Coordinates of C-alpha atoms and ligand atoms in Angstrom, one line a residue:
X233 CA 97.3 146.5 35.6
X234 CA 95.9 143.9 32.7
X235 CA 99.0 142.1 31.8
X236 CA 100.2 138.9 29.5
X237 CA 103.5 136.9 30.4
X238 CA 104.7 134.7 26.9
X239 CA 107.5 133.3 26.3
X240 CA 108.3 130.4 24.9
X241 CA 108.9 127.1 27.7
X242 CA 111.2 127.5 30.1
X243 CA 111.8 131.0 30.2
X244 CA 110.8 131.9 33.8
X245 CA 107.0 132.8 33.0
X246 CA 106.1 131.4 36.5
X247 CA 108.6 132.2 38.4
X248 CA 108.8 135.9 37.6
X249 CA 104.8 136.3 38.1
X250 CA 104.9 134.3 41.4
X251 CA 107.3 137.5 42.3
X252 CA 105.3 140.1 39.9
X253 CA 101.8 139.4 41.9
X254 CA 103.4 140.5 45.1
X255 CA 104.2 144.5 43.8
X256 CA 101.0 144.2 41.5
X257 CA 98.4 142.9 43.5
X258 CA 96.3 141.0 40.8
X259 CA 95.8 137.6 40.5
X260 CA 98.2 135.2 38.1
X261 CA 96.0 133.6 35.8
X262 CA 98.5 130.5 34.2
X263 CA 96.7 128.5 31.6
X264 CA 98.7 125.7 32.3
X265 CA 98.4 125.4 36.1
X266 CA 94.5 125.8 35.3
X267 CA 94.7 123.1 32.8
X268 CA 97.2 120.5 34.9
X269 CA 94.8 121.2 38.1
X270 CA 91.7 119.9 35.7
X271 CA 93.8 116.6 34.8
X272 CA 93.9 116.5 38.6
X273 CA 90.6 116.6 39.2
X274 CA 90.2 114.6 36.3
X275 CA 87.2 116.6 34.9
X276 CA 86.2 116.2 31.3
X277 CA 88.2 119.4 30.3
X278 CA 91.2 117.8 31.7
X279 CA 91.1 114.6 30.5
X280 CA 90.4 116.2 26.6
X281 CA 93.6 118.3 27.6
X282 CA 95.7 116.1 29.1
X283 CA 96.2 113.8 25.5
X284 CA 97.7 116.8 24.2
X285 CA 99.6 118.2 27.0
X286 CA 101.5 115.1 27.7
X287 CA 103.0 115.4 24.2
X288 CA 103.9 119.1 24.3
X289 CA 101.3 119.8 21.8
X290 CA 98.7 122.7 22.4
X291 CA 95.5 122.0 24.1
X292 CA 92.7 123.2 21.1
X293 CA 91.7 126.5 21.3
X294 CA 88.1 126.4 22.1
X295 CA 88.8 124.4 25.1
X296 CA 91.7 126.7 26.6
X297 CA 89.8 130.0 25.4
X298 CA 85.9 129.4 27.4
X299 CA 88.1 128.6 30.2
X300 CA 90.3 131.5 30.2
X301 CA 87.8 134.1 29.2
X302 CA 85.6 132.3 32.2
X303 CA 88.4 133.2 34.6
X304 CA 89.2 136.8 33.8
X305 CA 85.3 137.6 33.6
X306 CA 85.3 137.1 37.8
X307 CA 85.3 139.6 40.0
X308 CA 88.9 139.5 41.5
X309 CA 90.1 140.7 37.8
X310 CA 87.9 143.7 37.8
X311 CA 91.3 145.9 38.9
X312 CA 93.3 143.8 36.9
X313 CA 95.4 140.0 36.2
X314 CA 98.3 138.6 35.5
X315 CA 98.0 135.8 32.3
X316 CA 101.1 133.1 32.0
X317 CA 100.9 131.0 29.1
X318 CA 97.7 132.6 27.8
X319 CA 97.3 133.6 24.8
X320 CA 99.4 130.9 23.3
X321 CA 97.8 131.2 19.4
X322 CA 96.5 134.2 17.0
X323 CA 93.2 132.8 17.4
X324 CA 93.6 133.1 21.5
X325 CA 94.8 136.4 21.2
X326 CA 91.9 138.0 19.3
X327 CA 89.4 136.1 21.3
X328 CA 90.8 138.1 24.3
X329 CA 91.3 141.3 22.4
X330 CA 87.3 140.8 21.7
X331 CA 86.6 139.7 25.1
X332 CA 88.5 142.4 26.7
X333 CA 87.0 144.8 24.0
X334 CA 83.4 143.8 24.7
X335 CA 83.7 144.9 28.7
X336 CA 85.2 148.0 27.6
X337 CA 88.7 147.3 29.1
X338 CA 92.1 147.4 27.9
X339 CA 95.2 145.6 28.0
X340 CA 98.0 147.7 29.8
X341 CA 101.1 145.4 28.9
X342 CA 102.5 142.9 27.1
X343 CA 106.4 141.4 28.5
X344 CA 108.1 139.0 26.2
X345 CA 110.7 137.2 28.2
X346 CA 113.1 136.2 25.4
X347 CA 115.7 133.0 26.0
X348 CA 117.6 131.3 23.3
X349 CA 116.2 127.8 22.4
X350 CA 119.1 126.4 23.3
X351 CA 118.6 127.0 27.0
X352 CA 115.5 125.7 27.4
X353 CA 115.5 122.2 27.4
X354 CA 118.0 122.2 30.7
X355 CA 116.0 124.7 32.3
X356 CA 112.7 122.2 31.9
X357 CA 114.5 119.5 32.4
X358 CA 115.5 120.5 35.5
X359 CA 112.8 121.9 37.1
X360 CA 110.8 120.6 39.9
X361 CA 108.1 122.1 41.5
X362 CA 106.7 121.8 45.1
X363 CA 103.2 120.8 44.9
X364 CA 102.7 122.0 48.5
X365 CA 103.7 126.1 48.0
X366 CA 103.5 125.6 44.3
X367 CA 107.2 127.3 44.6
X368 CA 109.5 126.4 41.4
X369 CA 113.1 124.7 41.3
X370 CA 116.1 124.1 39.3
X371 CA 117.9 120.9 40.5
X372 CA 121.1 122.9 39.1
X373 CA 120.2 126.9 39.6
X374 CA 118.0 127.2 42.1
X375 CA 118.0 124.1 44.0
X376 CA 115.1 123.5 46.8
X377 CA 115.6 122.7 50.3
X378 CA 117.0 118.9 51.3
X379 CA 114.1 119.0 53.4
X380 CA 111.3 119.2 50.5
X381 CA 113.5 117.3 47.6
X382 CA 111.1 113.9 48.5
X383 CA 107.9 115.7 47.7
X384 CA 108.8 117.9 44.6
X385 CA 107.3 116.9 41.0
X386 CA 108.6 116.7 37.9
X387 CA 106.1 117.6 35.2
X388 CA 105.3 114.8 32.3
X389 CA 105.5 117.3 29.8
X390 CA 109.1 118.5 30.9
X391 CA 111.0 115.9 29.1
X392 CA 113.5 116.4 26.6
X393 CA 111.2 115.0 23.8
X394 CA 108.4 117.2 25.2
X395 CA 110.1 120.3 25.2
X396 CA 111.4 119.8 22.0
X397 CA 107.8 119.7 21.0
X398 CA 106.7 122.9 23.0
X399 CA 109.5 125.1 21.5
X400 CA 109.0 123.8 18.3
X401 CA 104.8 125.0 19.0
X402 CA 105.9 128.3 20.7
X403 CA 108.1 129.3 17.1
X404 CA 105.0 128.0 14.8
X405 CA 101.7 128.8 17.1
X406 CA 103.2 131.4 19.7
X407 CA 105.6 133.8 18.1
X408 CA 102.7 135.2 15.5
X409 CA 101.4 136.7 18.2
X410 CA 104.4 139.1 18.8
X411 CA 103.9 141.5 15.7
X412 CA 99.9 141.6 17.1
X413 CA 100.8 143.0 20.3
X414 CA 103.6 144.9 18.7
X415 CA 101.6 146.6 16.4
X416 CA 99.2 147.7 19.8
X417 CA 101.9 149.6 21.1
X418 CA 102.2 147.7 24.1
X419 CA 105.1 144.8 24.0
X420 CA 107.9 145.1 25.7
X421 CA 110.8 142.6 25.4
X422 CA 113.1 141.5 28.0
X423 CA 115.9 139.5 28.2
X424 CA 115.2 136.4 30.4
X425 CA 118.8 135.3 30.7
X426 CA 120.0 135.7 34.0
X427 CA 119.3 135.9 37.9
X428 CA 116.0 135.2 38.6
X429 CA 116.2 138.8 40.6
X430 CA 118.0 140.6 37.9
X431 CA 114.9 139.6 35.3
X432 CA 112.4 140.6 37.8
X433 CA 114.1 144.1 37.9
X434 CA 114.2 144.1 34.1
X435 CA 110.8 143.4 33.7
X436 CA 109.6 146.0 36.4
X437 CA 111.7 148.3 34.3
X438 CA 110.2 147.5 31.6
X439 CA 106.6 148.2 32.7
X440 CA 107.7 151.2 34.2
X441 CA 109.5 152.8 31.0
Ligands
AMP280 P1 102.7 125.7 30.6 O1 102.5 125.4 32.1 O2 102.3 127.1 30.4 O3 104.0 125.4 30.1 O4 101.6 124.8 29.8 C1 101.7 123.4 29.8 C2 100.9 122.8 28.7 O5 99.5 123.1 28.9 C3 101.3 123.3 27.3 O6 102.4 122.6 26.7 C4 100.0 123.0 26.6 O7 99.8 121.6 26.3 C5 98.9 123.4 27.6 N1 98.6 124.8 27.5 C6 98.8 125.8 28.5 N2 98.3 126.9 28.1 C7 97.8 126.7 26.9 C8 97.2 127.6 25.9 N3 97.0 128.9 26.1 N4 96.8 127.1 24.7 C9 96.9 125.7 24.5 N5 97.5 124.9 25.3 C10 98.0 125.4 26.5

């Protein structure tokens, strides 16, 4: 299975393939865990990335695409991967397309998790993540154990200001992507309001309509 998660921030991208992986068996390739563990590292790609990500704006597309296109080339993805938050542009999306084209393999499915903007900004700004299991909160809907609140982080980019940026990307740079994948034949939209569990069921339904 050769799959793409998008949706814009906030909708449950890396939640639902953290649960996805386990019935699919393919790695979850996320662009933006990639990217945050190279500002990490403090490598030369991250520290290019991070003066965009900190604002909400897109990291340029020959930086994210070499890196992606390195990743899905290695031999764990030869059955098969999950992509979260890649492709995030047209431009990302046909350099796949080519990529994907040029070792004679084809994308199975694309799942559009769909959320109204005005949910978002609660859901990032409320999220924490545990940098240990990589698991991800919601101080309000999914709270984490008492045990683990001292060590959870709070992503730079998940302020209001920054989400405000990020949706406003995902409607100008992300959306043009739907109608490319729509006219493939292979979208499928589902709606991301609701139970973490219930959205993993409609999404498995989805992929198995
Ligand atoms: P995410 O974890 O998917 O919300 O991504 C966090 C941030 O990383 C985004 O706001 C961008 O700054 C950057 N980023 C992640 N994926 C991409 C991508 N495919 N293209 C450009 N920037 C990206």
């Amino acid at each position: 299975m050769r799959m793409i998660l998008v949706g814009p921030p906030g909708a449950g991208k890396g939640t639902q393939a953290a649960r996805l992986i386990d019935t699919y068996r393919i790695p979850h390739i996320s662009s933006g865990d990639m990217l945050r563990a190279a500002v990490k590292e403090g490598t030369a790609l991250g520290v290019e990335a991070d003066r965009f990500m900190k604002l909400g704006k897109l990291v340029p597309d020959e930086v994210v695409i070499g890196m992606i296109l390195e990743r899905v080339a290695l031999p764990d993805c030869a059955a098969g991967f999950m992509l979260d938050g890649f492709p995030r542009t047209r431009p990302q999306a046909e350099a796949l397309d080519a990529a994907m084209h040029a070792a004679g393999v084809e994308l199975d499915a694309v799942v559009l998790i769909e959320v109204p903007d005005l949910l978002l900004e609660e859901r990032a700004v409320g999220r924490r993540s545990d940098p240990e299991t990589g698991a991800i909160y919601h101080l309000k809907y999914n709270p984490p154990p008492p045990d683990i609140a001292g060590r959870l982080v709070h992503r730079k980019d998940d302020t209001v200001e920054a989400v405000t940026t990020r949706v406003q990307k995902y409607h100008s740079e992300t959306a043009p992507i739907i109608p490319f994948y729509q006219s493939k034949g292979i979208l499928k939209r589902v709606d991301g309001v609701g139970e973490p569990d219930v959205i993993t069921r409609r999404i498995t339904a989805a992929l198995n309509s």
